[in-house]
Amino acid sequence: MQIYTIEKIGSIYQENTESPFRDSLTGLFNHGFFLAYVEQELQRFKRYGKAFSLAVVDVDSFGLFNHRYGAIKGDRTLKEIAAIIKENTRCSDIVSRYNGDQFAVLYTCTDAEGAQKAAEKVRATIEAESDGQVTVSIGLSTSTITMTKGPEKLFEETKSALKQAKVMGKNKVCSFRPDSSPSCCDHRPCVLIVDDEPLNLKLMEGLLKPLDYAIHTAGNGQDALYILEKVEIDIILLDIMMPGLDGFEVCRTIKANEENRMIPVVLLTALDDMDTKVRGIEAGADDFITKPPNKTELLARIKSLIRIRRLNKSLTSMENVLFSMAKTVEAKDSYTQGHVDRVSALAISIGKKLELTNHELEALRLGGVLHDIGKLGVPGKILNKPGPLDDDEWEVMMAHPEIGYKICLPLKKNIGQALDIVRHHHEKLDGSGYPDGLKENEISMVTRVMAVADIYDALASDRPYRKAMPKEKAINILIEEAREGKIDRLVTQCLIELVSGEEITIDAPEEVSATFC
């Protein structure tokens, strides 16, 4: 393949795309031109062996920044960031606006160490010149002697490193490293020990040897978070006093990640004081062990926490199976795509407005996803019938709460009140609902919330037998149901305030009708 100059690549790009090769906002090279130039640099590397590095610079939380300050300031900020990146790169380096709030830099004749220093300079300058209002996360990858990959693979590596920077809490520079961490494929419990002192790592490995666990070690917080991305860990023994990311920061990052928050974290500390324990609890730590540890106590605590971890993993797997089954219902009923997610989100919003407990909010989350799982037992021809159901078909449809209840019953102790939602979300306060004809106080608050959210979404969505109703009409139907004592009035008022922005009192019919009719 022939190697071209920048000018020649630009000419070819314009000729083939009939478009400029620079971004109109920042003046930097655009995405397409940059990819073409990276391809050229790969050819140079293969011919001459001169290493180069690739960086993707992502503005942290830029969507929130735009929402807070407006699009005009957002665009001005992107121009300022582009200028800073350009000022802190050499004439031979290529800078582009890669994608929206992302920039890409090709550092020519630059190894991994050089790229790390250059990228860190860019990151620090952006933070300093914005007084900390704007930060960036940067992912890096560097050409290797055996590299045969194209630009797409190189960008995959760079974005993997960028993801790691984000996982570490943003405003970081991370370099891509090939996955060299072995997985725990032998099914032994996996322990991750994190300490910046090599002697402490050896000591802990020696203490754990009798347990015959698979052991991974990390000398700093960044490496620990990287290993967590690659290996399924069962427990983390985490030193507190480390340079860079200390143990509190690492623990906080782990617990903020949905995929890792259930991993037990034991903080290892030489500081046996209340302040340290309070900070650890606030960071989400599951236990504390004072260094040097007592061997018997250490092994007992680890075995106990791993037992809990394995039980939680088993329960999570069962929950995921139920969620998959719930999604299968949507696949059967083409008119309810997204219904369970919408109902779950709406129910949680109502619950928060009513100041329900965290346990009740979790029941709404689970119940929202699972409430229609019993429709697995309803034939598709009934679910998708383009007209009213006859008596026999309606009887089949009315069986779905009880079918769903039986499906979820084995997890009764784990899903709690969500099981009540699955069975009773079609009950009415006046006893006219199904399957059990419950009345008033027999129906829990979480079930009342789910019933109202479910009715509203059903009215406001397309169905096989009718189009979605206008919001105002759906609201008026809910108001009538509440006035007739079929659904909870307070819950209904909360929903109406959420979806319409109007504060109402259903006890005052004239005022309500003036607003919505």
Short mmCIF file of C-alpha atoms in Angstrom, two decimals, residues 93-282:
data_model
loop_
_atom_site.label_atom_id
_atom_site.label_comp_id
_atom_site.label_asym_id
_atom_site.label_seq_id
_atom_site.Cartn_x
_atom_site.Cartn_y
_atom_site.Cartn_z
CA ASP A 93 0.92 14.45 15.94
CA ILE A 94 -2.60 14.26 14.48
CA VAL A 95 -5.58 15.53 16.50
CA SER A 96 -9.22 14.96 15.53
CA ARG A 97 -12.70 15.44 16.85
CA TYR A 98 -13.53 11.77 16.95
CA ASN A 99 -17.18 11.65 18.03
CA GLY A 100 -19.34 14.29 19.72
CA ASP A 101 -17.53 14.97 23.01
CA GLN A 102 -14.61 12.68 22.18
CA PHE A 103 -11.27 13.59 20.62
CA ALA A 104 -8.58 11.31 19.22
CA VAL A 105 -4.82 11.86 19.07
CA LEU A 106 -2.25 9.93 17.08
CA TYR A 107 1.14 10.33 18.75
CA THR A 108 3.70 9.58 16.01
CA CYS A 109 7.01 7.89 16.92
CA THR A 110 5.83 7.55 20.53
CA ASP A 111 6.01 4.51 22.81
CA ALA A 112 3.64 3.71 25.66
CA GLU A 113 5.63 5.63 28.27
CA GLY A 114 5.85 8.73 26.10
CA ALA A 115 2.15 8.60 25.29
CA GLN A 116 1.27 8.28 28.98
CA LYS A 117 3.25 11.43 29.80
CA ALA A 118 1.77 13.38 26.88
CA ALA A 119 -1.79 12.33 27.69
CA GLU A 120 -1.33 13.11 31.38
CA LYS A 121 -0.18 16.62 30.42
CA VAL A 122 -3.37 17.10 28.36
CA ARG A 123 -5.56 15.81 31.20
CA ALA A 124 -3.92 17.98 33.85
CA THR A 125 -4.02 21.12 31.68
CA ILE A 126 -7.74 20.76 30.92
CA GLU A 127 -8.51 20.30 34.62
CA ALA A 128 -6.33 23.26 35.66
CA GLU A 129 -7.56 25.71 33.03
CA SER A 130 -11.22 24.98 33.83
CA ASP A 131 -10.61 25.19 37.61
CA GLY A 132 -11.81 21.60 37.87
CA GLN A 133 -15.18 22.29 36.24
CA VAL A 134 -14.23 20.13 33.24
CA THR A 135 -12.25 16.89 33.35
CA VAL A 136 -11.41 14.26 30.77
CA SER A 137 -10.71 10.54 30.83
CA ILE A 138 -8.14 9.23 28.34
CA GLY A 139 -7.55 5.73 26.97
CA LEU A 140 -4.28 4.80 25.26
CA SER A 141 -2.96 1.97 23.12
CA THR A 142 0.45 1.58 21.47
CA SER A 143 1.62 -0.32 18.38
CA THR A 144 3.49 -3.56 19.11
CA ILE A 145 6.18 -5.40 17.17
CA THR A 146 3.82 -8.26 16.30
CA MET A 147 0.85 -6.04 15.46
CA THR A 148 -1.17 -7.12 12.42
CA LYS A 149 -4.43 -5.43 13.40
CA GLY A 150 -6.13 -2.61 11.54
CA PRO A 151 -7.37 0.74 12.86
CA GLU A 152 -10.63 -0.74 14.17
CA LYS A 153 -8.82 -3.15 16.49
CA LEU A 154 -6.50 -0.41 17.68
CA PHE A 155 -9.50 1.76 18.55
CA GLU A 156 -11.11 -1.18 20.40
CA GLU A 157 -8.03 -1.41 22.61
CA THR A 158 -8.00 2.34 23.17
CA LYS A 159 -11.68 2.37 24.13
CA SER A 160 -11.12 -0.55 26.49
CA ALA A 161 -8.48 1.53 28.24
CA LEU A 162 -10.86 4.52 28.25
CA LYS A 163 -13.52 2.37 29.90
CA GLN A 164 -10.99 1.46 32.59
CA ALA A 165 -10.30 5.16 33.19
CA LYS A 166 -14.05 5.72 33.62
CA VAL A 167 -14.35 2.73 35.99
CA MET A 168 -11.59 4.20 38.13
CA GLY A 169 -13.68 7.29 38.75
CA LYS A 170 -12.97 9.46 35.66
CA ASN A 171 -10.32 12.19 35.22
CA LYS A 172 -7.72 9.46 34.65
CA VAL A 173 -5.31 8.26 31.94
CA CYS A 174 -5.18 4.48 31.35
CA SER A 175 -3.14 2.43 28.89
CA PHE A 176 -4.42 -0.75 27.27
CA ARG A 177 -2.82 -3.95 28.51
CA PRO A 178 -3.41 -7.38 26.94
CA ASP A 179 -5.45 -9.63 29.19
CA SER A 180 -2.86 -11.67 31.03
CA SER A 181 -4.93 -12.40 34.14
CA PRO A 182 -6.06 -16.03 34.31
CA SER A 183 -9.73 -16.63 34.98
CA CYS A 184 -11.02 -18.79 37.80
CA CYS A 185 -12.12 -21.54 35.43
CA ASP A 186 -11.37 -24.28 38.00
CA HIS A 187 -14.36 -23.08 40.08
CA ARG A 188 -12.22 -22.43 43.16
CA PRO A 189 -13.10 -19.24 45.05
CA CYS A 190 -11.07 -16.30 43.73
CA VAL A 191 -9.43 -13.92 46.19
CA LEU A 192 -7.96 -10.56 45.18
CA ILE A 193 -5.35 -9.13 47.56
CA VAL A 194 -4.52 -5.45 47.09
CA ASP A 195 -1.51 -3.92 48.84
CA ASP A 196 1.32 -1.65 47.70
CA GLU A 197 3.83 -3.51 49.91
CA PRO A 198 5.18 -6.69 48.22
CA LEU A 199 6.00 -8.23 51.62
CA ASN A 200 2.40 -7.82 52.75
CA LEU A 201 1.17 -9.52 49.57
CA LYS A 202 3.47 -12.48 50.22
CA LEU A 203 2.34 -12.65 53.85
CA MET A 204 -1.34 -12.72 52.90
CA GLU A 205 -0.75 -15.32 50.18
CA GLY A 206 1.01 -17.50 52.75
CA LEU A 207 -1.82 -17.17 55.26
CA LEU A 208 -4.41 -18.12 52.62
CA LYS A 209 -2.47 -21.11 51.29
CA PRO A 210 -4.32 -23.70 53.46
CA LEU A 211 -7.64 -22.71 51.81
CA ASP A 212 -6.43 -23.67 48.32
CA TYR A 213 -8.10 -20.61 46.76
CA ALA A 214 -7.16 -19.04 43.44
CA ILE A 215 -5.28 -15.90 44.46
CA HIS A 216 -4.74 -12.70 42.46
CA THR A 217 -2.66 -9.78 43.67
CA ALA A 218 -2.49 -6.10 42.79
CA GLY A 219 0.04 -3.53 43.93
CA ASN A 220 -2.28 -0.54 43.58
CA GLY A 221 -5.92 0.45 43.21
CA GLN A 222 -5.76 0.92 39.44
CA ASP A 223 -4.49 -2.61 38.88
CA ALA A 224 -7.14 -3.97 41.23
CA LEU A 225 -9.94 -2.35 39.24
CA TYR A 226 -8.40 -3.65 36.01
CA ILE A 227 -8.31 -7.23 37.34
CA LEU A 228 -11.96 -6.92 38.42
CA GLU A 229 -12.89 -6.24 34.80
CA LYS A 230 -11.19 -9.42 33.65
CA VAL A 231 -11.68 -11.96 36.45
CA GLU A 232 -14.70 -13.05 38.46
CA ILE A 233 -13.57 -12.33 42.02
CA ASP A 234 -15.29 -13.73 45.14
CA ILE A 235 -13.67 -11.56 47.84
CA ILE A 236 -11.29 -8.60 47.98
CA LEU A 237 -8.76 -8.02 50.75
CA LEU A 238 -7.96 -4.34 50.37
CA ASP A 239 -5.24 -2.31 52.06
CA ILE A 240 -6.35 1.21 53.01
CA MET A 241 -3.09 3.17 52.99
CA MET A 242 -1.95 3.13 49.35
CA PRO A 243 -0.56 5.90 47.11
CA GLY A 244 -2.81 7.14 44.30
CA LEU A 245 -6.19 5.51 44.86
CA ASP A 246 -6.41 4.61 48.54
CA GLY A 247 -8.50 1.72 49.83
CA PHE A 248 -11.54 3.90 50.55
CA GLU A 249 -11.62 5.20 46.95
CA VAL A 250 -11.18 1.72 45.49
CA CYS A 251 -13.94 0.31 47.73
CA ARG A 252 -16.28 3.17 46.81
CA THR A 253 -15.64 2.58 43.10
CA ILE A 254 -16.28 -1.16 43.43
CA LYS A 255 -19.54 -0.69 45.31
CA ALA A 256 -20.76 1.95 42.84
CA ASN A 257 -20.48 -0.56 39.99
CA GLU A 258 -23.66 -2.63 39.55
CA GLU A 259 -21.69 -5.69 38.39
CA ASN A 260 -19.26 -5.67 41.35
CA ARG A 261 -21.22 -4.24 44.27
CA MET A 262 -22.04 -7.68 45.74
CA ILE A 263 -18.36 -8.70 46.01
CA PRO A 264 -17.36 -8.65 49.71
CA VAL A 265 -14.62 -6.10 50.43
CA VAL A 266 -12.52 -6.54 53.58
CA LEU A 267 -10.42 -3.49 54.49
CA LEU A 268 -6.99 -4.29 55.90
CA THR A 269 -5.69 -1.55 58.14
CA ALA A 270 -3.07 -0.90 60.78
CA LEU A 271 -5.34 1.86 62.10
CA ASP A 272 -7.76 0.48 64.68
CA ASP A 273 -9.78 3.65 65.25
CA MET A 274 -13.43 4.60 64.92
CA ASP A 275 -12.88 7.25 62.20
CA THR A 276 -11.28 4.67 59.89
CA LYS A 277 -14.16 2.25 60.40
CA VAL A 278 -16.77 4.95 59.79
CA ARG A 279 -15.06 5.98 56.53
CA GLY A 280 -14.87 2.32 55.53
CA ILE A 281 -18.56 1.74 56.23
CA GLU A 282 -19.44 4.87 54.22
#
